[in-house]
């Protein structure tokens, strides 16, 4: 179904795990795909039910987070301790480093799949909770998502997972190849500039809005909305991030052309952490894919995008 997105709430979450030894975990019982409901917040964030041991939580589905994150409140509810005395370094949207403890989660169950020995970082998310006006239990990152083929159906508002070798899920529509940034297992797509220039872009289902750095805005001809007040959002270290509202007629992603209703411009620190700050760079928010079905195949490094539902 089509959604209307309201307040800008840039997720100040762990996009890039910069240092620290963590384990991937294992899929305990591969099963047939089963769709579970997605709850779409007014901000565009996608929430999915996740069982941890005997408790059920709602997590944000975040293809822009290299690692799964839980809040201190979730850690306390689960009564789990850090795996050791060492902390890992991570960077959020503002690019500032954070020291985070690592925990091993109890058995994880999601969309009919069961996983064991999954690790997560613990990070306060009160600033995001305040923006969304609801508690945030955690963020479902790539260390879980990349173990499956993932379907985000933004027509029916469901999430499905399948075995990486399965062909159960949607493979229709446009084919968008991707690879990964060198510093972290985060999906890197390419947006085409007017002269054929390939602009690196993050597909970030945890971002409710699409954000261009100034170089990308200039390259793509984004028109700043002079009548709109600059937007401020809070980063992971409570720093205020400045964003400028702008209009952009189209974005060309491989053979897929999308028409964003609004974009934001900011030289976020995360672009530097990903090694793309010296030129045009983009964060592709989930708003671009409203009303479409997305199928992520991590093995073939292919994203399928369906026609938009009218």
PDB file of C-alpha atoms in Angstrom:
ATOM      1  CA  UNK A   1       0.000   0.000   0.000  1.00  0.00           C
ATOM      2  CA  UNK A   2       1.077   3.606  -0.462  1.00  0.00           C
ATOM      3  CA  UNK A   3       2.182   5.515   2.615  1.00  0.00           C
ATOM      4  CA  UNK A   4       2.434   9.152   3.572  1.00  0.00           C
ATOM      5  CA  UNK A   5       5.628   9.979   5.430  1.00  0.00           C
ATOM      6  CA  UNK A   6       5.549  12.814   7.911  1.00  0.00           C
ATOM      7  CA  UNK A   7       8.319  14.009  10.233  1.00  0.00           C
ATOM      8  CA  UNK A   8      11.936  13.597   9.198  1.00  0.00           C
ATOM      9  CA  UNK A   9      13.573  11.209  11.650  1.00  0.00           C
ATOM     10  CA  UNK A  10      17.067  10.367  10.482  1.00  0.00           C
ATOM     11  CA  UNK A  11      18.043   7.224  12.324  1.00  0.00           C
ATOM     12  CA  UNK A  12      21.141   7.892  14.431  1.00  0.00           C
ATOM     13  CA  UNK A  13      21.988   4.210  14.522  1.00  0.00           C
ATOM     14  CA  UNK A  14      25.078   2.132  13.965  1.00  0.00           C
ATOM     15  CA  UNK A  15      25.558   2.228  10.247  1.00  0.00           C
ATOM     16  CA  UNK A  16      29.181   1.092  10.273  1.00  0.00           C
ATOM     17  CA  UNK A  17      30.921  -1.188  12.743  1.00  0.00           C
ATOM     18  CA  UNK A  18      34.459   0.133  12.448  1.00  0.00           C
ATOM     19  CA  UNK A  19      36.394  -2.095  14.808  1.00  0.00           C
ATOM     20  CA  UNK A  20      35.844  -5.039  17.076  1.00  0.00           C
ATOM     21  CA  UNK A  21      35.649  -8.792  16.719  1.00  0.00           C
ATOM     22  CA  UNK A  22      32.111 -10.120  16.324  1.00  0.00           C
ATOM     23  CA  UNK A  23      30.584 -13.428  15.254  1.00  0.00           C
ATOM     24  CA  UNK A  24      28.070 -13.964  12.472  1.00  0.00           C
ATOM     25  CA  UNK A  25      25.952 -16.644  14.146  1.00  0.00           C
ATOM     26  CA  UNK A  26      24.124 -19.490  12.452  1.00  0.00           C
ATOM     27  CA  UNK A  27      20.719 -20.314  11.014  1.00  0.00           C
ATOM     28  CA  UNK A  28      19.543 -23.177  13.204  1.00  0.00           C
ATOM     29  CA  UNK A  29      16.495 -24.363  11.275  1.00  0.00           C
ATOM     30  CA  UNK A  30      16.184 -23.256   7.631  1.00  0.00           C
ATOM     31  CA  UNK A  31      12.491 -23.289   6.684  1.00  0.00           C
ATOM     32  CA  UNK A  32      10.139 -22.229   3.939  1.00  0.00           C
ATOM     33  CA  UNK A  33       9.617 -18.503   3.669  1.00  0.00           C
ATOM     34  CA  UNK A  34       6.822 -17.072   5.819  1.00  0.00           C
ATOM     35  CA  UNK A  35       5.749 -13.465   5.508  1.00  0.00           C
ATOM     36  CA  UNK A  36       5.339 -11.447   8.696  1.00  0.00           C
ATOM     37  CA  UNK A  37       3.720  -8.028   8.933  1.00  0.00           C
ATOM     38  CA  UNK A  38       5.710  -4.845   8.700  1.00  0.00           C
ATOM     39  CA  UNK A  39       4.475  -1.862  10.649  1.00  0.00           C
ATOM     40  CA  UNK A  40       5.268   1.307   8.727  1.00  0.00           C
ATOM     41  CA  UNK A  41       5.766   4.316  10.979  1.00  0.00           C
ATOM     42  CA  UNK A  42       4.743   7.784   9.768  1.00  0.00           C
ATOM     43  CA  UNK A  43       8.479   8.525   9.443  1.00  0.00           C
ATOM     44  CA  UNK A  44       8.836   5.642   6.959  1.00  0.00           C
ATOM     45  CA  UNK A  45      10.734   3.355   9.362  1.00  0.00           C
ATOM     46  CA  UNK A  46       9.832  -0.324   9.017  1.00  0.00           C
ATOM     47  CA  UNK A  47       9.171  -2.282  12.220  1.00  0.00           C
ATOM     48  CA  UNK A  48       9.086  -6.090  12.307  1.00  0.00           C
ATOM     49  CA  UNK A  49       8.306  -8.492  15.192  1.00  0.00           C
ATOM     50  CA  UNK A  50      11.355 -10.386  16.468  1.00  0.00           C
ATOM     51  CA  UNK A  51      11.455 -13.049  19.176  1.00  0.00           C
ATOM     52  CA  UNK A  52      14.462 -13.123  21.466  1.00  0.00           C
ATOM     53  CA  UNK A  53      14.215 -16.148  23.712  1.00  0.00           C
ATOM     54  CA  UNK A  54      10.730 -15.997  25.221  1.00  0.00           C
ATOM     55  CA  UNK A  55      10.277 -12.262  24.623  1.00  0.00           C
ATOM     56  CA  UNK A  56       8.856 -10.523  21.529  1.00  0.00           C
ATOM     57  CA  UNK A  57      10.097  -7.103  20.433  1.00  0.00           C
ATOM     58  CA  UNK A  58       9.692  -4.773  17.477  1.00  0.00           C
ATOM     59  CA  UNK A  59      12.929  -4.011  15.617  1.00  0.00           C
ATOM     60  CA  UNK A  60      13.594  -1.523  12.820  1.00  0.00           C
ATOM     61  CA  UNK A  61      14.579  -3.290   9.570  1.00  0.00           C
ATOM     62  CA  UNK A  62      17.810  -1.581   8.559  1.00  0.00           C
ATOM     63  CA  UNK A  63      19.817  -2.510   5.453  1.00  0.00           C
ATOM     64  CA  UNK A  64      22.039   0.481   6.267  1.00  0.00           C
ATOM     65  CA  UNK A  65      23.243  -0.985   9.577  1.00  0.00           C
ATOM     66  CA  UNK A  66      26.199  -3.327   9.307  1.00  0.00           C
ATOM     67  CA  UNK A  67      25.337  -4.893  12.656  1.00  0.00           C
ATOM     68  CA  UNK A  68      22.257  -5.576  14.771  1.00  0.00           C
ATOM     69  CA  UNK A  69      21.724  -3.184  17.693  1.00  0.00           C
ATOM     70  CA  UNK A  70      19.664  -3.424  20.862  1.00  0.00           C
ATOM     71  CA  UNK A  71      18.824  -0.757  23.412  1.00  0.00           C
ATOM     72  CA  UNK A  72      20.024  -0.922  27.036  1.00  0.00           C
ATOM     73  CA  UNK A  73      16.375  -1.471  28.012  1.00  0.00           C
ATOM     74  CA  UNK A  74      16.213  -4.559  25.784  1.00  0.00           C
ATOM     75  CA  UNK A  75      19.494  -5.802  27.243  1.00  0.00           C
ATOM     76  CA  UNK A  76      18.074  -5.400  30.752  1.00  0.00           C
ATOM     77  CA  UNK A  77      14.837  -7.187  29.824  1.00  0.00           C
ATOM     78  CA  UNK A  78      16.853 -10.119  28.435  1.00  0.00           C
ATOM     79  CA  UNK A  79      19.264 -10.100  31.398  1.00  0.00           C
ATOM     80  CA  UNK A  80      22.322 -10.612  29.180  1.00  0.00           C
ATOM     81  CA  UNK A  81      25.853  -9.407  29.856  1.00  0.00           C
ATOM     82  CA  UNK A  82      28.592  -8.226  27.457  1.00  0.00           C
ATOM     83  CA  UNK A  83      30.640 -11.047  25.949  1.00  0.00           C
ATOM     84  CA  UNK A  84      33.873  -9.542  27.302  1.00  0.00           C
ATOM     85  CA  UNK A  85      35.317  -6.346  28.737  1.00  0.00           C
ATOM     86  CA  UNK A  86      36.265  -4.976  25.317  1.00  0.00           C
ATOM     87  CA  UNK A  87      34.124  -2.532  23.374  1.00  0.00           C
ATOM     88  CA  UNK A  88      33.717  -2.095  19.618  1.00  0.00           C
ATOM     89  CA  UNK A  89      33.871   1.184  17.728  1.00  0.00           C
ATOM     90  CA  UNK A  90      30.947   2.200  15.530  1.00  0.00           C
ATOM     91  CA  UNK A  91      29.915   5.269  13.550  1.00  0.00           C
ATOM     92  CA  UNK A  92      26.418   6.684  13.090  1.00  0.00           C
ATOM     93  CA  UNK A  93      25.011   9.121  10.552  1.00  0.00           C
ATOM     94  CA  UNK A  94      27.057  11.971  11.974  1.00  0.00           C
ATOM     95  CA  UNK A  95      30.246   9.943  11.452  1.00  0.00           C
ATOM     96  CA  UNK A  96      31.302  10.263  15.079  1.00  0.00           C
ATOM     97  CA  UNK A  97      32.779   7.184  16.719  1.00  0.00           C
ATOM     98  CA  UNK A  98      31.001   5.435  19.588  1.00  0.00           C
ATOM     99  CA  UNK A  99      32.218   2.784  21.988  1.00  0.00           C
ATOM    100  CA  UNK A 100      29.668  -0.014  22.230  1.00  0.00           C
ATOM    101  CA  UNK A 101      29.543  -3.249  24.190  1.00  0.00           C
ATOM    102  CA  UNK A 102      28.737  -6.521  22.404  1.00  0.00           C
ATOM    103  CA  UNK A 103      26.287  -9.150  23.668  1.00  0.00           C
ATOM    104  CA  UNK A 104      25.205 -12.579  22.454  1.00  0.00           C
ATOM    105  CA  UNK A 105      21.462 -12.696  21.937  1.00  0.00           C
ATOM    106  CA  UNK A 106      19.256 -15.564  23.063  1.00  0.00           C
ATOM    107  CA  UNK A 107      17.721 -17.643  20.259  1.00  0.00           C
ATOM    108  CA  UNK A 108      16.405 -15.310  17.542  1.00  0.00           C
ATOM    109  CA  UNK A 109      13.179 -16.133  15.693  1.00  0.00           C
ATOM    110  CA  UNK A 110      11.949 -14.046  12.788  1.00  0.00           C
ATOM    111  CA  UNK A 111       9.683 -14.782   9.806  1.00  0.00           C
ATOM    112  CA  UNK A 112       9.743 -18.518  10.487  1.00  0.00           C
ATOM    113  CA  UNK A 113      13.536 -18.684  10.796  1.00  0.00           C
ATOM    114  CA  UNK A 114      15.543 -19.519  13.925  1.00  0.00           C
ATOM    115  CA  UNK A 115      19.089 -18.268  14.511  1.00  0.00           C
ATOM    116  CA  UNK A 116      21.557 -18.973  17.289  1.00  0.00           C
ATOM    117  CA  UNK A 117      24.775 -17.395  18.527  1.00  0.00           C
ATOM    118  CA  UNK A 118      23.871 -13.983  17.084  1.00  0.00           C
ATOM    119  CA  UNK A 119      25.717 -10.998  18.488  1.00  0.00           C
ATOM    120  CA  UNK A 120      24.455  -7.433  18.789  1.00  0.00           C
ATOM    121  CA  UNK A 121      25.787  -4.094  19.944  1.00  0.00           C
ATOM    122  CA  UNK A 122      24.156  -2.217  22.814  1.00  0.00           C
ATOM    123  CA  UNK A 123      23.453   1.451  22.144  1.00  0.00           C
ATOM    124  CA  UNK A 124      21.159   4.053  23.726  1.00  0.00           C
ATOM    125  CA  UNK A 125      18.424   5.031  21.279  1.00  0.00           C
ATOM    126  CA  UNK A 126      16.503   7.536  23.380  1.00  0.00           C
ATOM    127  CA  UNK A 127      17.083  10.285  20.798  1.00  0.00           C
ATOM    128  CA  UNK A 128      15.431   8.190  18.072  1.00  0.00           C
ATOM    129  CA  UNK A 129      12.673   7.123  20.451  1.00  0.00           C
ATOM    130  CA  UNK A 130      11.961  10.794  21.156  1.00  0.00           C
ATOM    131  CA  UNK A 131      11.826  11.560  17.414  1.00  0.00           C
ATOM    132  CA  UNK A 132       9.452   8.687  16.685  1.00  0.00           C
ATOM    133  CA  UNK A 133       7.556   9.131  19.961  1.00  0.00           C
ATOM    134  CA  UNK A 134       7.797   5.451  20.858  1.00  0.00           C
ATOM    135  CA  UNK A 135      10.293   3.105  22.534  1.00  0.00           C
ATOM    136  CA  UNK A 136      12.928   1.545  20.246  1.00  0.00           C
ATOM    137  CA  UNK A 137      13.916  -2.011  21.179  1.00  0.00           C
ATOM    138  CA  UNK A 138      16.539  -2.545  18.505  1.00  0.00           C
ATOM    139  CA  UNK A 139      17.645  -2.522  14.896  1.00  0.00           C
ATOM    140  CA  UNK A 140      17.818  -5.562  12.612  1.00  0.00           C
ATOM    141  CA  UNK A 141      21.141  -5.228  10.773  1.00  0.00           C
ATOM    142  CA  UNK A 142      23.104  -6.950   8.058  1.00  0.00           C
ATOM    143  CA  UNK A 143      24.656  -9.628  10.273  1.00  0.00           C
ATOM    144  CA  UNK A 144      21.168 -11.192  10.353  1.00  0.00           C
ATOM    145  CA  UNK A 145      19.621 -10.011   7.075  1.00  0.00           C
ATOM    146  CA  UNK A 146      22.543 -11.078   4.865  1.00  0.00           C
ATOM    147  CA  UNK A 147      22.111 -14.723   5.908  1.00  0.00           C
ATOM    148  CA  UNK A 148      18.903 -14.867   3.830  1.00  0.00           C
ATOM    149  CA  UNK A 149      17.204 -13.748   0.683  1.00  0.00           C
ATOM    150  CA  UNK A 150      15.025 -10.920   1.934  1.00  0.00           C
ATOM    151  CA  UNK A 151      11.757  -9.621   0.530  1.00  0.00           C
ATOM    152  CA  UNK A 152      10.417  -6.273   1.688  1.00  0.00           C
ATOM    153  CA  UNK A 153       6.920  -6.002   0.279  1.00  0.00           C
ATOM    154  CA  UNK A 154       5.923  -2.350   0.580  1.00  0.00           C
ATOM    155  CA  UNK A 155       2.670  -3.081  -1.235  1.00  0.00           C
ATOM    156  CA  UNK A 156       1.353  -5.561   1.335  1.00  0.00           C
ATOM    157  CA  UNK A 157       3.612  -4.361   4.187  1.00  0.00           C
ATOM    158  CA  UNK A 158       5.273  -7.710   4.869  1.00  0.00           C
ATOM    159  CA  UNK A 159       8.783  -9.111   5.291  1.00  0.00           C
ATOM    160  CA  UNK A 160       9.774 -12.608   4.177  1.00  0.00           C
ATOM    161  CA  UNK A 161      13.065 -14.499   4.514  1.00  0.00           C
ATOM    162  CA  UNK A 162      14.235 -17.473   2.470  1.00  0.00           C
ATOM    163  CA  UNK A 163      17.287 -19.697   2.186  1.00  0.00           C
ATOM    164  CA  UNK A 164      20.052 -17.869   0.225  1.00  0.00           C
ATOM    165  CA  UNK A 165      19.846 -20.516  -2.526  1.00  0.00           C
ATOM    166  CA  UNK A 166      16.069 -20.405  -2.719  1.00  0.00           C
ATOM    167  CA  UNK A 167      14.134 -18.870  -5.601  1.00  0.00           C
ATOM    168  CA  UNK A 168      10.878 -18.650  -3.672  1.00  0.00           C
ATOM    169  CA  UNK A 169      10.792 -14.900  -3.447  1.00  0.00           C
ATOM    170  CA  UNK A 170      10.050 -12.255  -6.029  1.00  0.00           C
ATOM    171  CA  UNK A 171      12.463 -11.904  -8.933  1.00  0.00           C
ATOM    172  CA  UNK A 172      10.474  -9.627 -11.176  1.00  0.00           C
ATOM    173  CA  UNK A 173      10.828  -5.993 -12.145  1.00  0.00           C
ATOM    174  CA  UNK A 174      14.078  -4.075 -12.431  1.00  0.00           C
ATOM    175  CA  UNK A 175      17.419  -5.675 -11.622  1.00  0.00           C
ATOM    176  CA  UNK A 176      19.783  -3.477  -9.629  1.00  0.00           C
ATOM    177  CA  UNK A 177      23.288  -4.861  -8.993  1.00  0.00           C
ATOM    178  CA  UNK A 178      25.117  -3.974  -5.798  1.00  0.00           C
ATOM    179  CA  UNK A 179      28.348  -4.686  -3.990  1.00  0.00           C
ATOM    180  CA  UNK A 180      29.629  -3.738  -0.548  1.00  0.00           C
ATOM    181  CA  UNK A 181      31.686  -0.904   0.861  1.00  0.00           C
ATOM    182  CA  UNK A 182      35.223  -1.878   1.789  1.00  0.00           C
ATOM    183  CA  UNK A 183      34.887  -0.714   5.401  1.00  0.00           C
ATOM    184  CA  UNK A 184      31.646  -2.554   6.197  1.00  0.00           C
ATOM    185  CA  UNK A 185      29.133  -5.046   4.722  1.00  0.00           C
ATOM    186  CA  UNK A 186      26.690  -2.329   3.667  1.00  0.00           C
ATOM    187  CA  UNK A 187      25.014  -2.436   0.249  1.00  0.00           C
ATOM    188  CA  UNK A 188      26.548  -0.064  -2.304  1.00  0.00           C
ATOM    189  CA  UNK A 189      24.449   0.767  -5.362  1.00  0.00           C
ATOM    190  CA  UNK A 190      25.194   3.202  -8.181  1.00  0.00           C
ATOM    191  CA  UNK A 191      23.115   6.191  -9.224  1.00  0.00           C
ATOM    192  CA  UNK A 192      23.751   7.500 -12.737  1.00  0.00           C
ATOM    193  CA  UNK A 193      24.709  11.142 -13.138  1.00  0.00           C
ATOM    194  CA  UNK A 194      23.809  13.193 -16.238  1.00  0.00           C
ATOM    195  CA  UNK A 195      27.169  12.487 -17.873  1.00  0.00           C
ATOM    196  CA  UNK A 196      27.123   8.780 -17.050  1.00  0.00           C
ATOM    197  CA  UNK A 197      29.037   9.288 -13.814  1.00  0.00           C
ATOM    198  CA  UNK A 198      28.435   6.481 -11.308  1.00  0.00           C
ATOM    199  CA  UNK A 199      27.538   7.945  -7.922  1.00  0.00           C
ATOM    200  CA  UNK A 200      27.917   5.576  -4.933  1.00  0.00           C
ATOM    201  CA  UNK A 201      24.738   5.160  -2.925  1.00  0.00           C
ATOM    202  CA  UNK A 202      23.715   3.318   0.241  1.00  0.00           C
ATOM    203  CA  UNK A 203      20.361   1.518   0.157  1.00  0.00           C
ATOM    204  CA  UNK A 204      19.174   2.244   3.672  1.00  0.00           C
ATOM    205  CA  UNK A 205      15.787   0.855   4.686  1.00  0.00           C
ATOM    206  CA  UNK A 206      16.393   2.399   8.120  1.00  0.00           C
ATOM    207  CA  UNK A 207      16.337   5.932   6.695  1.00  0.00           C
ATOM    208  CA  UNK A 208      12.938   7.462   6.130  1.00  0.00           C
ATOM    209  CA  UNK A 209      14.338  10.053   3.702  1.00  0.00           C
ATOM    210  CA  UNK A 210      16.829  10.240   0.828  1.00  0.00           C
ATOM    211  CA  UNK A 211      19.932  12.337   1.533  1.00  0.00           C
ATOM    212  CA  UNK A 212      22.467  13.716  -0.948  1.00  0.00           C
ATOM    213  CA  UNK A 213      25.769  15.302  -0.087  1.00  0.00           C
ATOM    214  CA  UNK A 214      26.379  18.721  -1.645  1.00  0.00           C
ATOM    215  CA  UNK A 215      28.454  17.268  -4.468  1.00  0.00           C
ATOM    216  CA  UNK A 216      25.657  14.876  -5.438  1.00  0.00           C
ATOM    217  CA  UNK A 217      23.054  17.638  -5.190  1.00  0.00           C
ATOM    218  CA  UNK A 218      25.083  19.792  -7.585  1.00  0.00           C
ATOM    219  CA  UNK A 219      25.776  16.914  -9.977  1.00  0.00           C
ATOM    220  CA  UNK A 220      22.124  15.823 -10.134  1.00  0.00           C
ATOM    221  CA  UNK A 221      20.660  19.330 -10.276  1.00  0.00           C
ATOM    222  CA  UNK A 222      18.738  19.264  -7.004  1.00  0.00           C
ATOM    223  CA  UNK A 223      16.810  22.500  -6.455  1.00  0.00           C
ATOM    224  CA  UNK A 224      16.939  23.811  -2.888  1.00  0.00           C
ATOM    225  CA  UNK A 225      13.594  24.750  -1.383  1.00  0.00           C
ATOM    226  CA  UNK A 226      14.363  28.337  -0.357  1.00  0.00           C
ATOM    227  CA  UNK A 227      11.045  28.718   1.435  1.00  0.00           C
ATOM    228  CA  UNK A 228      11.552  25.748   3.730  1.00  0.00           C
ATOM    229  CA  UNK A 229      13.333  26.048   7.042  1.00  0.00           C
ATOM    230  CA  UNK A 230      16.520  23.947   7.381  1.00  0.00           C
ATOM    231  CA  UNK A 231      15.853  20.692   9.217  1.00  0.00           C
ATOM    232  CA  UNK A 232      17.738  19.523  12.272  1.00  0.00           C
ATOM    233  CA  UNK A 233      17.949  15.936  13.471  1.00  0.00           C
ATOM    234  CA  UNK A 234      19.845  14.475  16.376  1.00  0.00           C
ATOM    235  CA  UNK A 235      22.801  12.188  15.754  1.00  0.00           C
ATOM    236  CA  UNK A 236      23.934   9.222  17.779  1.00  0.00           C
ATOM    237  CA  UNK A 237      26.149  11.386  20.001  1.00  0.00           C
ATOM    238  CA  UNK A 238      23.374  13.969  20.474  1.00  0.00           C
ATOM    239  CA  UNK A 239      24.978  16.277  17.896  1.00  0.00           C
ATOM    240  CA  UNK A 240      22.497  18.227  15.767  1.00  0.00           C
ATOM    241  CA  UNK A 241      22.756  17.442  12.059  1.00  0.00           C
ATOM    242  CA  UNK A 242      21.739  20.148   9.577  1.00  0.00           C
ATOM    243  CA  UNK A 243      19.772  19.140   6.471  1.00  0.00           C
ATOM    244  CA  UNK A 244      18.463  21.298   3.635  1.00  0.00           C
ATOM    245  CA  UNK A 245      15.215  20.408   1.870  1.00  0.00           C
ATOM    246  CA  UNK A 246      15.385  20.163  -1.917  1.00  0.00           C
ATOM    247  CA  UNK A 247      13.538  18.920  -4.994  1.00  0.00           C
ATOM    248  CA  UNK A 248      14.894  16.412  -7.473  1.00  0.00           C
ATOM    249  CA  UNK A 249      12.993  15.395 -10.583  1.00  0.00           C
ATOM    250  CA  UNK A 250      14.371  11.871 -11.038  1.00  0.00           C
ATOM    251  CA  UNK A 251      17.003   9.428  -9.807  1.00  0.00           C
ATOM    252  CA  UNK A 252      18.377   6.761 -12.145  1.00  0.00           C
ATOM    253  CA  UNK A 253      19.398   3.581 -10.287  1.00  0.00           C
ATOM    254  CA  UNK A 254      20.697   1.100 -12.897  1.00  0.00           C
ATOM    255  CA  UNK A 255      17.670   0.758 -15.241  1.00  0.00           C
ATOM    256  CA  UNK A 256      15.220   1.898 -12.572  1.00  0.00           C
ATOM    257  CA  UNK A 257      14.037   5.498 -12.617  1.00  0.00           C
ATOM    258  CA  UNK A 258      12.392   6.813  -9.447  1.00  0.00           C
ATOM    259  CA  UNK A 259      10.791  10.162  -8.735  1.00  0.00           C
ATOM    260  CA  UNK A 260      11.459  11.366  -5.203  1.00  0.00           C
ATOM    261  CA  UNK A 261       8.923  13.821  -3.833  1.00  0.00           C
ATOM    262  CA  UNK A 262      11.582  15.439  -1.659  1.00  0.00           C
ATOM    263  CA  UNK A 263      15.246  14.948  -0.810  1.00  0.00           C
ATOM    264  CA  UNK A 264      17.589  16.390   1.791  1.00  0.00           C
ATOM    265  CA  UNK A 265      21.108  17.736   1.385  1.00  0.00           C
ATOM    266  CA  UNK A 266      23.817  17.280   4.013  1.00  0.00           C
ATOM    267  CA  UNK A 267      27.493  16.343   4.101  1.00  0.00           C
ATOM    268  CA  UNK A 268      26.934  13.683   6.748  1.00  0.00           C
ATOM    269  CA  UNK A 269      30.000  12.323   8.484  1.00  0.00           C
ATOM    270  CA  UNK A 270      29.006   8.787   7.525  1.00  0.00           C
ATOM    271  CA  UNK A 271      30.010   9.541   3.922  1.00  0.00           C
ATOM    272  CA  UNK A 272      33.581  10.073   5.121  1.00  0.00           C
ATOM    273  CA  UNK A 273      33.515   6.859   7.161  1.00  0.00           C
ATOM    274  CA  UNK A 274      32.419   4.971   4.051  1.00  0.00           C
ATOM    275  CA  UNK A 275      35.228   6.539   2.024  1.00  0.00           C
ATOM    276  CA  UNK A 276      33.014   8.452  -0.433  1.00  0.00           C
ATOM    277  CA  UNK A 277      33.101  11.999   0.933  1.00  0.00           C
ATOM    278  CA  UNK A 278      35.475  13.274  -1.770  1.00  0.00           C
ATOM    279  CA  UNK A 279      32.776  13.131  -4.458  1.00  0.00           C
ATOM    280  CA  UNK A 280      29.018  12.797  -4.932  1.00  0.00           C
ATOM    281  CA  UNK A 281      27.340  10.294  -2.594  1.00  0.00           C
ATOM    282  CA  UNK A 282      23.754   9.431  -1.686  1.00  0.00           C
ATOM    283  CA  UNK A 283      21.720   7.634   0.967  1.00  0.00           C
ATOM    284  CA  UNK A 284      18.698   6.058  -0.725  1.00  0.00           C
ATOM    285  CA  UNK A 285      15.901   6.101   1.830  1.00  0.00           C
ATOM    286  CA  UNK A 286      12.983   3.705   1.951  1.00  0.00           C
ATOM    287  CA  UNK A 287      10.721   6.541   0.754  1.00  0.00           C
ATOM    288  CA  UNK A 288      11.984   5.987  -2.812  1.00  0.00           C
ATOM    289  CA  UNK A 289      10.523   2.475  -2.909  1.00  0.00           C
ATOM    290  CA  UNK A 290       7.089   3.097  -1.434  1.00  0.00           C
ATOM    291  CA  UNK A 291       4.456   0.856  -3.027  1.00  0.00           C
ATOM    292  CA  UNK A 292       7.037  -1.593  -4.466  1.00  0.00           C
ATOM    293  CA  UNK A 293       8.287  -5.100  -3.651  1.00  0.00           C
ATOM    294  CA  UNK A 294      12.007  -5.400  -3.033  1.00  0.00           C
ATOM    295  CA  UNK A 295      13.909  -8.694  -3.118  1.00  0.00           C
ATOM    296  CA  UNK A 296      17.507  -8.689  -1.846  1.00  0.00           C
ATOM    297  CA  UNK A 297      19.733 -11.532  -2.981  1.00  0.00           C
ATOM    298  CA  UNK A 298      23.016 -11.176  -1.126  1.00  0.00           C
ATOM    299  CA  UNK A 299      24.649 -14.155  -2.849  1.00  0.00           C
ATOM    300  CA  UNK A 300      24.197 -12.832  -6.383  1.00  0.00           C
ATOM    301  CA  UNK A 301      24.424  -9.225  -5.134  1.00  0.00           C
ATOM    302  CA  UNK A 302      21.195  -8.310  -6.862  1.00  0.00           C
ATOM    303  CA  UNK A 303      18.244  -6.185  -5.776  1.00  0.00           C
ATOM    304  CA  UNK A 304      14.946  -6.748  -7.613  1.00  0.00           C
ATOM    305  CA  UNK A 305      12.490  -3.834  -7.584  1.00  0.00           C
ATOM    306  CA  UNK A 306       8.908  -4.284  -8.772  1.00  0.00           C
ATOM    307  CA  UNK A 307       6.584  -1.805 -10.430  1.00  0.00           C
ATOM    308  CA  UNK A 308       5.083   0.685  -8.004  1.00  0.00           C
ATOM    309  CA  UNK A 309       1.539  -0.043  -6.907  1.00  0.00           C
ATOM    310  CA  UNK A 310      -0.834   2.628  -8.160  1.00  0.00           C
TER     311      UNK A 310
END
